[in-house]
Short mmCIF file of C-alpha atoms in Angstrom, two decimals:
data_model
loop_
_atom_site.label_atom_id
_atom_site.label_comp_id
_atom_site.label_asym_id
_atom_site.label_seq_id
_atom_site.Cartn_x
_atom_site.Cartn_y
_atom_site.Cartn_z
CA MET A 12 -61.52 62.27 -35.75
CA THR A 13 -59.79 60.03 -38.32
CA GLY A 14 -56.03 60.34 -38.21
CA GLN A 15 -56.05 62.08 -34.78
CA PRO A 16 -53.45 60.73 -32.37
CA VAL A 17 -54.64 58.73 -29.39
CA ASP A 18 -52.04 59.00 -26.62
CA GLY A 19 -49.47 59.58 -29.32
CA VAL A 20 -49.91 56.09 -30.80
CA ALA A 21 -51.29 57.09 -34.19
CA ALA A 22 -48.77 59.87 -34.51
CA ASN A 23 -45.91 57.44 -34.08
CA ALA A 24 -47.29 54.52 -36.10
CA PHE A 25 -46.80 55.96 -39.57
CA PRO A 26 -43.19 57.14 -39.08
CA ALA A 27 -42.37 53.67 -37.70
CA ALA A 28 -43.89 52.01 -40.77
CA ARG A 29 -41.98 54.30 -43.10
CA SER A 30 -38.79 53.61 -41.15
CA GLU A 31 -39.27 49.84 -41.54
CA ALA A 32 -39.88 50.25 -45.29
CA ARG A 33 -36.67 52.26 -45.63
CA LEU A 34 -34.76 49.60 -43.73
CA LEU A 35 -36.09 46.69 -45.77
CA VAL A 36 -34.28 47.29 -49.07
CA PRO A 37 -30.76 47.78 -47.63
CA ALA A 38 -31.39 44.82 -45.32
CA LEU A 39 -32.25 42.57 -48.28
CA MET A 40 -29.14 43.73 -50.13
CA PHE A 41 -26.88 43.30 -47.11
CA ILE A 42 -28.06 39.77 -46.32
CA ALA A 43 -27.72 38.65 -49.96
CA LEU A 44 -24.22 40.16 -50.13
CA VAL A 45 -23.11 38.58 -46.85
CA VAL A 46 -24.20 35.03 -47.62
CA ALA A 47 -22.55 35.19 -51.06
CA ALA A 48 -19.31 36.66 -49.71
CA VAL A 49 -19.08 34.17 -46.82
CA ALA A 50 -19.69 31.19 -49.10
CA SER A 51 -16.86 32.39 -51.37
CA LEU A 52 -14.38 32.64 -48.48
CA GLY A 53 -13.11 29.14 -49.29
CA THR A 54 -11.65 30.20 -52.65
CA PRO A 55 -8.72 32.38 -51.56
CA LEU A 56 -7.97 30.33 -48.44
CA ILE A 57 -7.45 26.86 -49.95
CA THR A 58 -3.64 27.03 -49.84
CA SER A 59 -3.65 28.53 -46.34
CA VAL A 60 -6.01 25.83 -45.09
CA ALA A 61 -3.81 23.08 -46.55
CA THR A 62 -0.77 24.54 -44.79
CA SER A 63 -2.46 25.31 -41.47
CA PHE A 64 -4.26 21.98 -41.11
CA HIS A 65 -1.57 19.83 -42.79
CA VAL A 66 -3.94 18.42 -45.40
CA SER A 67 -3.62 18.06 -49.16
CA LEU A 68 -4.80 20.74 -51.55
CA GLY A 69 -7.49 18.34 -52.73
CA SER A 70 -8.81 18.01 -49.19
CA ALA A 71 -8.59 21.77 -48.65
CA GLN A 72 -10.60 22.28 -51.86
CA TRP A 73 -13.55 20.75 -50.05
CA THR A 74 -13.82 23.89 -47.90
CA LEU A 75 -15.24 25.48 -51.06
CA THR A 76 -17.00 22.44 -52.55
CA VAL A 77 -18.91 21.56 -49.36
CA ALA A 78 -20.29 25.11 -49.12
CA LEU A 79 -21.50 25.00 -52.72
CA LEU A 80 -23.01 21.56 -52.15
CA SER A 81 -24.89 22.46 -48.97
CA GLY A 82 -26.09 25.66 -50.66
CA ALA A 83 -27.39 23.75 -53.68
CA VAL A 84 -29.24 21.29 -51.45
CA ALA A 85 -30.63 23.91 -49.06
CA THR A 86 -31.77 26.34 -51.76
CA PRO A 87 -34.87 24.47 -53.04
CA VAL A 88 -35.88 23.50 -49.48
CA LEU A 89 -35.64 27.10 -48.29
CA GLY A 90 -37.37 28.23 -51.47
CA ARG A 91 -40.36 26.08 -50.56
CA LEU A 92 -40.32 27.27 -46.93
CA GLY A 93 -40.14 30.82 -48.23
CA ALA A 94 -43.40 30.29 -50.09
CA GLY A 95 -45.20 29.49 -46.82
CA PRO A 96 -46.31 31.36 -43.71
CA HIS A 97 -43.07 30.81 -41.76
CA ARG A 98 -40.69 32.66 -44.08
CA ARG A 99 -39.39 35.04 -41.41
CA ALA A 100 -38.67 32.13 -39.05
CA ALA A 101 -36.93 30.25 -41.88
CA ILE A 102 -34.71 33.26 -42.62
CA LEU A 103 -33.75 33.76 -38.98
CA ALA A 104 -33.13 30.04 -38.39
CA THR A 105 -30.97 29.78 -41.50
CA LEU A 106 -28.87 32.78 -40.51
CA ALA A 107 -28.48 31.27 -37.03
CA VAL A 108 -27.10 28.11 -38.68
CA VAL A 109 -24.71 30.25 -40.74
CA VAL A 110 -23.50 32.09 -37.63
CA ALA A 111 -22.96 28.79 -35.80
CA GLY A 112 -21.01 27.48 -38.80
CA SER A 113 -18.93 30.66 -38.87
CA ALA A 114 -18.06 30.11 -35.21
CA LEU A 115 -16.85 26.58 -36.02
CA THR A 116 -14.49 27.95 -38.67
CA VAL A 117 -12.91 30.32 -36.14
CA LEU A 118 -12.55 28.01 -33.14
CA PRO A 119 -9.27 25.99 -32.83
CA LEU A 120 -10.88 22.69 -33.84
CA PRO A 121 -9.73 19.87 -36.18
CA PHE A 122 -10.18 20.02 -39.96
CA ALA A 123 -13.42 17.99 -39.90
CA TRP A 124 -15.05 20.72 -37.82
CA LEU A 125 -13.90 23.34 -40.30
CA LEU A 126 -15.66 21.41 -43.08
CA ALA A 127 -18.80 21.20 -40.93
CA GLY A 128 -18.65 24.95 -40.39
CA ARG A 129 -18.21 25.61 -44.10
CA ALA A 130 -21.20 23.37 -44.87
CA ALA A 131 -23.30 25.37 -42.42
CA GLN A 132 -22.12 28.63 -44.02
CA GLY A 133 -23.10 27.34 -47.46
CA VAL A 134 -26.71 26.84 -46.32
CA GLY A 135 -27.00 30.63 -46.39
CA LEU A 136 -26.82 30.62 -50.19
CA GLY A 137 -30.45 29.51 -50.16
CA LEU A 138 -31.49 32.85 -48.68
CA THR A 139 -31.04 34.80 -51.92
CA ALA A 140 -34.30 33.51 -53.38
CA LEU A 141 -36.10 34.27 -50.11
CA MET A 142 -34.86 37.86 -50.23
CA MET A 143 -36.45 38.12 -53.68
CA GLY A 144 -39.72 36.74 -52.34
CA VAL A 145 -39.75 39.32 -49.56
CA ALA A 146 -39.09 42.12 -52.04
CA ARG A 147 -41.88 40.99 -54.35
CA ASP A 148 -44.38 40.68 -51.50
CA HIS A 149 -43.63 43.87 -49.56
CA LEU A 150 -42.52 46.45 -52.11
CA PRO A 151 -44.49 48.20 -54.87
CA GLU A 152 -44.30 46.29 -58.16
CA GLU A 153 -42.11 48.81 -59.99
CA ARG A 154 -39.63 49.07 -57.12
CA SER A 155 -39.61 45.35 -56.37
CA ALA A 156 -38.45 44.53 -59.91
CA ALA A 157 -35.40 46.80 -59.53
CA VAL A 158 -34.63 45.49 -56.05
CA ILE A 159 -34.90 41.84 -57.17
CA ALA A 160 -32.51 42.59 -60.03
CA LEU A 161 -29.98 44.10 -57.61
CA ILE A 162 -30.34 41.18 -55.18
CA SER A 163 -29.46 38.87 -58.06
CA VAL A 164 -26.42 40.99 -58.89
CA VAL A 165 -25.05 41.33 -55.35
CA SER A 166 -25.32 37.57 -54.94
CA ILE A 167 -22.77 37.35 -57.77
CA ILE A 168 -20.42 40.20 -56.90
CA GLY A 169 -20.23 39.06 -53.28
CA ALA A 170 -17.29 36.87 -54.29
CA GLY A 171 -15.44 39.94 -55.55
CA VAL A 172 -15.99 41.63 -52.19
CA GLY A 173 -15.07 38.69 -49.98
CA TYR A 174 -12.07 37.41 -51.94
CA PRO A 175 -9.57 40.29 -51.40
CA LEU A 176 -10.67 40.93 -47.81
CA ALA A 177 -10.26 37.29 -46.83
CA ALA A 178 -6.91 37.06 -48.61
CA LEU A 179 -5.64 40.19 -46.85
CA LEU A 180 -6.68 38.93 -43.42
CA ALA A 181 -5.15 35.52 -44.12
CA GLU A 182 -1.88 37.16 -45.16
CA PHE A 183 -1.55 39.12 -41.91
CA GLY A 184 -3.55 37.16 -39.33
CA GLY A 185 -3.78 33.62 -40.62
CA VAL A 186 -6.70 31.53 -41.81
CA ARG A 187 -8.66 31.86 -38.56
CA ALA A 188 -8.59 35.66 -38.83
CA ALA A 189 -9.96 35.44 -42.37
CA TYR A 190 -12.82 33.21 -41.25
CA GLY A 191 -13.36 35.60 -38.34
CA LEU A 192 -14.56 38.12 -40.91
CA GLY A 193 -17.33 35.68 -41.81
CA LEU A 194 -18.41 35.39 -38.18
CA VAL A 195 -18.65 39.16 -37.74
CA VAL A 196 -20.66 39.86 -40.91
CA THR A 197 -23.01 36.88 -40.50
CA ALA A 198 -23.81 37.93 -36.93
CA ALA A 199 -24.56 41.42 -38.28
CA ALA A 200 -26.80 39.87 -40.97
CA LEU A 201 -28.73 37.89 -38.35
CA LEU A 202 -29.30 41.04 -36.28
CA THR A 203 -30.38 42.91 -39.43
CA ALA A 204 -32.86 40.18 -40.38
CA TRP A 205 -34.31 40.05 -36.86
CA ARG A 206 -34.86 43.80 -37.00
CA SER A 207 -36.21 44.20 -40.50
CA MET A 208 -37.71 40.99 -41.98
CA PRO A 209 -41.53 41.13 -42.14
CA GLU A 210 -43.88 38.19 -41.80
CA ALA A 211 -45.14 36.49 -44.96
CA PRO A 212 -48.61 37.43 -46.22
CA GLU A 213 -51.45 35.46 -44.64
CA GLY A 214 -53.25 32.61 -46.36
CA ARG A 215 -50.21 30.69 -47.59
CA SER A 216 -49.12 27.16 -46.85
CA ALA A 217 -46.02 25.24 -47.81
CA HIS A 218 -45.03 21.68 -46.97
CA VAL A 219 -41.54 20.40 -47.71
CA ASP A 220 -41.44 17.31 -49.93
CA VAL A 221 -38.96 15.29 -47.85
CA ALA A 222 -38.60 12.44 -50.36
CA GLY A 223 -37.96 14.88 -53.19
CA ALA A 224 -35.43 16.79 -51.07
CA VAL A 225 -33.47 13.61 -50.26
CA VAL A 226 -33.33 12.41 -53.87
CA LEU A 227 -32.38 15.87 -55.15
CA ALA A 228 -29.65 16.14 -52.50
CA ALA A 229 -28.19 12.80 -53.59
CA ALA A 230 -28.27 13.81 -57.26
CA LEU A 231 -26.66 17.20 -56.60
CA LEU A 232 -24.01 15.56 -54.40
CA LEU A 233 -22.98 13.36 -57.31
CA VAL A 234 -23.09 16.22 -59.85
CA LEU A 235 -20.96 18.59 -57.77
CA PHE A 236 -18.62 15.77 -56.69
CA LEU A 237 -18.02 14.78 -60.32
CA ALA A 238 -17.52 18.42 -61.28
CA GLY A 239 -14.89 18.90 -58.58
CA GLU A 240 -13.02 15.60 -58.86
CA ARG A 241 -11.11 16.08 -62.12
CA ASP A 242 -8.62 13.32 -61.28
CA LEU A 243 -11.46 10.80 -61.24
CA TRP A 244 -12.26 11.56 -64.88
CA SER A 245 -8.65 11.28 -65.98
CA ARG A 246 -7.74 8.16 -63.99
CA HIS A 247 -11.01 6.26 -63.56
CA LEU A 248 -13.17 7.26 -66.50
CA ALA A 249 -15.50 4.23 -66.24
CA VAL A 250 -16.27 4.96 -62.57
CA ALA A 251 -16.89 8.65 -63.28
CA ALA A 252 -19.17 7.82 -66.22
CA GLY A 253 -21.10 5.32 -64.08
CA LEU A 254 -21.64 7.90 -61.34
CA ALA A 255 -22.76 10.41 -63.95
CA VAL A 256 -25.41 7.93 -65.16
CA VAL A 257 -26.56 7.41 -61.56
CA ALA A 258 -26.86 11.19 -61.15
CA VAL A 259 -29.02 11.48 -64.28
CA VAL A 260 -31.24 8.61 -63.10
CA LEU A 261 -31.67 10.26 -59.70
CA LEU A 262 -32.64 13.54 -61.34
CA CYS A 263 -35.24 11.71 -63.45
CA VAL A 264 -36.61 9.97 -60.34
CA TRP A 265 -36.76 13.33 -58.59
CA ALA A 266 -38.73 14.84 -61.48
CA VAL A 267 -41.25 11.97 -61.31
CA ILE A 268 -41.60 12.41 -57.53
CA GLU A 269 -42.22 16.13 -57.95
CA LEU A 270 -44.82 15.61 -60.69
CA ARG A 271 -46.74 13.15 -58.52
CA SER A 272 -46.49 15.14 -55.29
CA THR A 273 -49.34 17.39 -54.18
CA THR A 274 -46.77 19.61 -52.40
CA PRO A 275 -43.68 19.46 -54.65
CA LEU A 276 -40.33 20.87 -53.60
CA VAL A 277 -40.18 22.61 -56.99
CA ASP A 278 -43.18 23.01 -59.27
CA VAL A 279 -41.78 21.02 -62.19
CA ARG A 280 -44.82 21.83 -64.31
CA ALA A 281 -44.05 25.52 -63.96
CA VAL A 282 -40.38 24.84 -64.71
CA ARG A 283 -41.48 23.23 -67.98
CA HIS A 284 -42.98 26.53 -69.14
CA PRO A 285 -40.97 27.51 -72.26
CA ALA A 286 -39.87 30.83 -70.74
CA VAL A 287 -38.73 29.25 -67.46
CA ALA A 288 -37.11 26.22 -69.10
CA GLY A 289 -35.31 28.44 -71.60
CA ALA A 290 -34.12 30.79 -68.86
CA ASN A 291 -32.76 27.90 -66.81
CA LEU A 292 -30.99 26.46 -69.86
CA ALA A 293 -29.45 29.87 -70.52
CA MET A 294 -28.44 30.04 -66.84
CA LEU A 295 -26.78 26.62 -66.96
CA VAL A 296 -24.75 27.20 -70.11
CA GLY A 297 -24.09 30.85 -69.30
CA GLY A 298 -23.00 29.90 -65.78
CA ILE A 299 -20.45 27.48 -67.24
CA GLY A 300 -18.98 30.23 -69.41
CA MET A 301 -19.03 32.97 -66.78
CA TYR A 302 -17.30 30.94 -64.08
CA LEU A 303 -14.85 29.55 -66.63
CA LEU A 304 -13.58 33.04 -67.51
CA LEU A 305 -13.44 34.05 -63.83
CA THR A 306 -11.33 30.97 -63.12
CA LEU A 307 -9.05 31.50 -66.13
CA ILE A 308 -8.22 35.12 -65.31
CA THR A 309 -7.55 34.59 -61.60
CA ARG A 310 -5.43 31.48 -62.25
CA TYR A 311 -3.47 33.19 -65.04
CA ALA A 312 -2.74 36.16 -62.77
CA GLN A 313 -1.30 33.89 -60.06
CA THR A 314 0.85 31.75 -62.39
CA PRO A 315 4.55 32.48 -61.66
CA HIS A 316 6.81 34.01 -64.31
CA ASP A 317 8.82 30.78 -64.48
CA ALA A 318 6.00 29.22 -66.49
CA GLY A 319 6.79 31.60 -69.36
CA TYR A 320 3.65 33.67 -68.80
CA GLY A 321 1.57 34.91 -65.88
CA PHE A 322 2.30 37.53 -63.24
CA GLY A 323 3.01 35.57 -60.06
CA LEU A 324 0.56 37.62 -57.99
CA THR A 325 -0.03 36.86 -54.33
CA THR A 326 -3.49 35.73 -53.28
CA PHE A 327 -4.35 39.21 -52.01
CA VAL A 328 -3.16 41.08 -55.12
CA ALA A 329 -4.88 38.52 -57.34
CA GLY A 330 -8.04 39.26 -55.37
CA LEU A 331 -7.76 42.90 -56.34
CA VAL A 332 -8.19 41.81 -59.96
CA LEU A 333 -11.78 41.04 -58.97
CA ILE A 334 -12.52 44.65 -58.07
CA PRO A 335 -13.42 45.65 -61.67
CA PHE A 336 -15.67 42.58 -61.76
CA SER A 337 -17.60 43.72 -58.68
CA VAL A 338 -17.73 47.43 -59.56
CA LEU A 339 -18.89 47.02 -63.16
CA GLY A 340 -21.21 44.19 -62.17
CA PHE A 341 -22.94 46.53 -59.74
CA VAL A 342 -23.08 49.28 -62.37
CA ALA A 343 -24.74 46.90 -64.83
CA GLY A 344 -27.19 45.85 -62.14
CA LYS A 345 -28.18 49.45 -61.51
CA LEU A 346 -28.55 50.22 -65.22
CA THR A 347 -30.54 47.12 -66.18
CA PRO A 348 -33.86 48.07 -64.50
CA ARG A 349 -33.83 51.34 -66.46
CA VAL A 350 -32.95 49.69 -69.75
CA ARG A 351 -35.53 46.92 -69.39
CA THR A 352 -38.33 49.50 -69.75
CA ARG A 353 -37.29 49.68 -73.43
CA ILE A 354 -35.67 46.30 -74.06
CA ALA A 355 -37.21 42.93 -73.20
CA ASP A 356 -35.47 40.82 -70.56
CA PRO A 357 -34.57 37.96 -72.95
CA LEU A 358 -32.83 40.46 -75.25
CA LEU A 359 -30.93 41.80 -72.24
CA LEU A 360 -29.85 38.23 -71.46
CA ALA A 361 -28.64 37.85 -75.03
CA GLY A 362 -26.79 41.17 -74.98
CA SER A 363 -25.13 40.33 -71.66
CA ALA A 364 -24.04 36.95 -73.01
CA VAL A 365 -22.46 38.73 -75.97
CA VAL A 366 -20.59 41.02 -73.55
CA VAL A 367 -19.21 38.01 -71.64
CA GLY A 368 -18.24 36.46 -74.97
CA GLY A 369 -16.36 39.68 -75.70
CA GLY A 370 -14.52 39.21 -72.41
CA PHE A 371 -13.40 35.78 -73.59
CA ALA A 372 -12.25 37.24 -76.91
CA LEU A 373 -10.29 39.96 -75.10
CA PHE A 374 -8.62 37.41 -72.83
CA ALA A 375 -7.77 35.14 -75.76
CA ALA A 376 -6.19 37.99 -77.76
CA ALA A 377 -4.63 40.22 -75.09
CA ARG A 378 -3.29 39.11 -71.71
CA SER A 379 0.33 40.26 -71.80
CA ASN A 380 -0.05 42.84 -69.01
CA LEU A 381 -2.15 43.32 -65.90
CA ALA A 382 -4.16 46.17 -67.40
CA GLU A 383 -5.54 43.76 -69.97
CA LEU A 384 -6.53 41.29 -67.25
CA PHE A 385 -8.26 44.09 -65.33
CA ALA A 386 -10.08 45.06 -68.53
CA GLY A 387 -11.15 41.48 -69.17
CA MET A 388 -12.43 41.13 -65.62
CA GLY A 389 -14.35 44.39 -65.94
CA VAL A 390 -16.01 43.25 -69.16
CA LEU A 391 -16.92 39.96 -67.48
CA GLY A 392 -18.38 41.79 -64.48
CA PHE A 393 -20.51 44.06 -66.66
CA GLY A 394 -21.84 41.09 -68.62
CA VAL A 395 -22.52 38.98 -65.53
CA GLY A 396 -24.19 41.93 -63.79
CA GLY A 397 -26.53 42.54 -66.70
CA PHE A 398 -27.28 38.83 -67.11
CA SER A 399 -28.02 38.36 -63.41
CA ALA A 400 -30.24 41.45 -63.25
CA ALA A 401 -32.29 40.42 -66.29
CA MET A 402 -32.73 36.74 -65.36
CA PRO A 403 -35.37 37.18 -62.59
CA GLY A 404 -37.55 39.22 -64.94
CA VAL A 405 -37.73 36.38 -67.46
CA ILE A 406 -38.76 33.83 -64.83
CA LEU A 407 -41.02 35.97 -62.66
CA ALA A 408 -43.01 37.25 -65.64
CA VAL A 409 -44.73 33.85 -65.78
CA THR A 410 -44.53 32.95 -62.07
CA PRO A 411 -47.23 33.62 -59.44
CA LYS A 412 -46.11 35.94 -56.65
CA SER A 413 -46.55 33.20 -54.05
CA GLU A 414 -44.06 30.98 -55.94
CA THR A 415 -41.29 33.60 -56.28
CA SER A 416 -38.91 31.99 -53.79
CA SER A 417 -39.44 28.48 -55.13
CA ALA A 418 -39.00 29.44 -58.79
CA MET A 419 -35.88 31.50 -58.18
CA SER A 420 -34.40 28.87 -55.86
CA PHE A 421 -34.47 26.34 -58.69
CA ASN A 422 -32.74 28.85 -60.95
CA TYR A 423 -30.02 29.29 -58.33
CA VAL A 424 -29.51 25.53 -58.11
CA VAL A 425 -29.04 25.53 -61.89
CA ARG A 426 -26.58 28.41 -61.52
CA SER A 427 -24.58 26.52 -58.87
CA VAL A 428 -24.34 23.48 -61.11
CA GLY A 429 -23.30 25.68 -64.05
CA TYR A 430 -20.58 27.35 -62.00
CA SER A 431 -19.28 23.99 -60.78
CA LEU A 432 -19.21 22.64 -64.32
CA GLY A 433 -17.44 25.81 -65.50
CA SER A 434 -14.72 25.27 -62.91
CA ALA A 435 -14.42 21.62 -63.92
CA VAL A 436 -14.26 22.40 -67.64
CA GLY A 437 -11.50 24.94 -67.05
CA GLY A 438 -9.54 22.48 -64.93
CA LEU A 439 -9.86 19.71 -67.50
CA ILE A 440 -8.74 21.89 -70.41
CA LEU A 441 -5.77 23.28 -68.51
CA ALA A 442 -4.84 19.81 -67.25
CA ALA A 443 -4.91 18.51 -70.83
CA GLY A 444 -2.59 21.35 -71.81
CA THR A 445 -0.04 20.54 -69.11
CA GLY A 446 2.95 18.66 -70.49
CA PRO A 447 4.54 15.66 -68.73
CA GLY A 448 6.67 16.76 -65.81
CA HIS A 449 5.32 20.34 -65.94
CA LEU A 450 3.49 22.01 -63.07
CA PHE A 451 1.69 24.59 -65.21
CA PRO A 452 -0.22 24.32 -68.49
CA ASP A 453 1.02 25.79 -71.74
CA ASP A 454 -0.09 29.33 -72.49
CA GLY A 455 -2.04 27.98 -75.47
CA ALA A 456 -4.28 25.97 -73.13
CA TYR A 457 -5.75 29.24 -71.87
CA THR A 458 -6.56 30.25 -75.44
CA THR A 459 -8.26 26.90 -76.02
CA ALA A 460 -10.31 27.34 -72.86
CA ALA A 461 -11.28 30.86 -73.95
CA LEU A 462 -12.52 29.52 -77.29
CA VAL A 463 -14.63 26.92 -75.49
CA GLY A 464 -16.05 29.72 -73.34
CA MET A 465 -16.92 31.74 -76.42
CA GLY A 466 -18.85 28.72 -77.70
CA ALA A 467 -20.76 28.49 -74.40
CA MET A 468 -21.70 32.17 -74.53
CA ALA A 469 -22.74 31.87 -78.19
CA THR A 470 -25.10 29.05 -77.16
CA THR A 471 -26.42 31.20 -74.32
CA THR A 472 -27.01 34.08 -76.74
CA LEU A 473 -28.97 31.88 -79.17
CA THR A 474 -31.06 30.43 -76.33
CA SER A 475 -31.88 33.93 -75.08
CA LEU A 476 -32.81 35.11 -78.57
CA ALA A 477 -35.14 32.13 -78.89
CA LEU A 478 -36.79 33.26 -75.64
CA ALA A 479 -37.19 36.75 -77.06
CA ARG A 480 -39.15 35.34 -80.00
CA ARG A 481 -41.75 33.94 -77.61
CA ARG A 482 -44.16 36.36 -75.98
CA PRO A 483 -45.56 35.11 -72.66
CA SER A 484 -49.25 34.51 -73.04
CA GLU A 485 -49.88 35.60 -69.50
CA THR A 486 -48.02 37.55 -66.86
CA ASN A 487 -48.87 36.33 -63.39
CA PRO A 488 -49.44 38.84 -60.61
#
């Protein structure tokens, strides 16, 4: 009698299960893509926000900074919640917060409410690590590795998807229309998660270390604030240096709290594993270089001809320059799981860092026409895609399955800090290359920044090669 239908129930159970399994992978991809794209909406809209709300460009810049900050703070907290029994509830609640924030950005409210909405949207960045945890728990091992790699990639290329769409909507419908895109896609993501996210496996527990979360939030606030406030470094160096010292002290205090806690926000002991520590170092330095080149190319493309270089592209057309970044990043993400059966993940990290370094070299030597900028952006996308796809494999090879979300969330915090520092480094170099009374830096400043980026990617390559020399003594299930 086994397998015989009883009132049609058994006959329908297996197709339903297969249907849910088929829905899971695209749902994970879609949610990771949406939260990344929505968080990046602040980038192309800064000028429009300043004009529409009658605020300075510096104030408008906070529509991007506050999303990155809230994402960096929320990521380790959500990573810990994702390791516990209430992961599905945490995912749905987080997406509900993102939808509410998206509504605030659309409603005709004052600027302060827009910042609050952007902060709520940034919380969604913490979901990427949870998507990886779901994939590792509910998919076969071979398939989960490929899916996790693609989740990592789409979390990067989301900016390339959201940037031109938001710029186009802002050009024709205003800033509220552009943010309306975020409301539509986040509502769709919430519905998708409600339909497809499974419950976490039984037998897990996870308590949030509140003290550790507060101290880490304060430290990250200072780090990202210092990375974004370039004028503070140039005009009040002593104050900036003092705040930097405070940030380092807070990070040290946080590490002590985590080591002493029985339920740490992040397992610092696991982070100290040579493979994990090396991967996070590579992520930090590599993130600086990757975001630096992204910033250089987009800013160069928008510089008006009057500066003696540049192409004077509108925000929308400049966003199209990101298309090669997204397309080749996705291609690299699809290829990496096949290549990693023959080449170790650390070597893939090193090779991808070399590719990004090649993008810097191309930009430094050839940027006289748009085709060269498109080529440079494509090379960057391919390198970033490969790097992002290989990174989870390095960390998860020595991480227990139950700690997937927590381990990857820490890596994404490191990535956020690296990206913020990359933006700051680019701004400082270009500011130093701007002559008195000039609005735009000299063309040579871009070459200098490219050389600095090549140095960052060389360091990333050496760090990755050092990882490749170490063979993990144990691979956790």
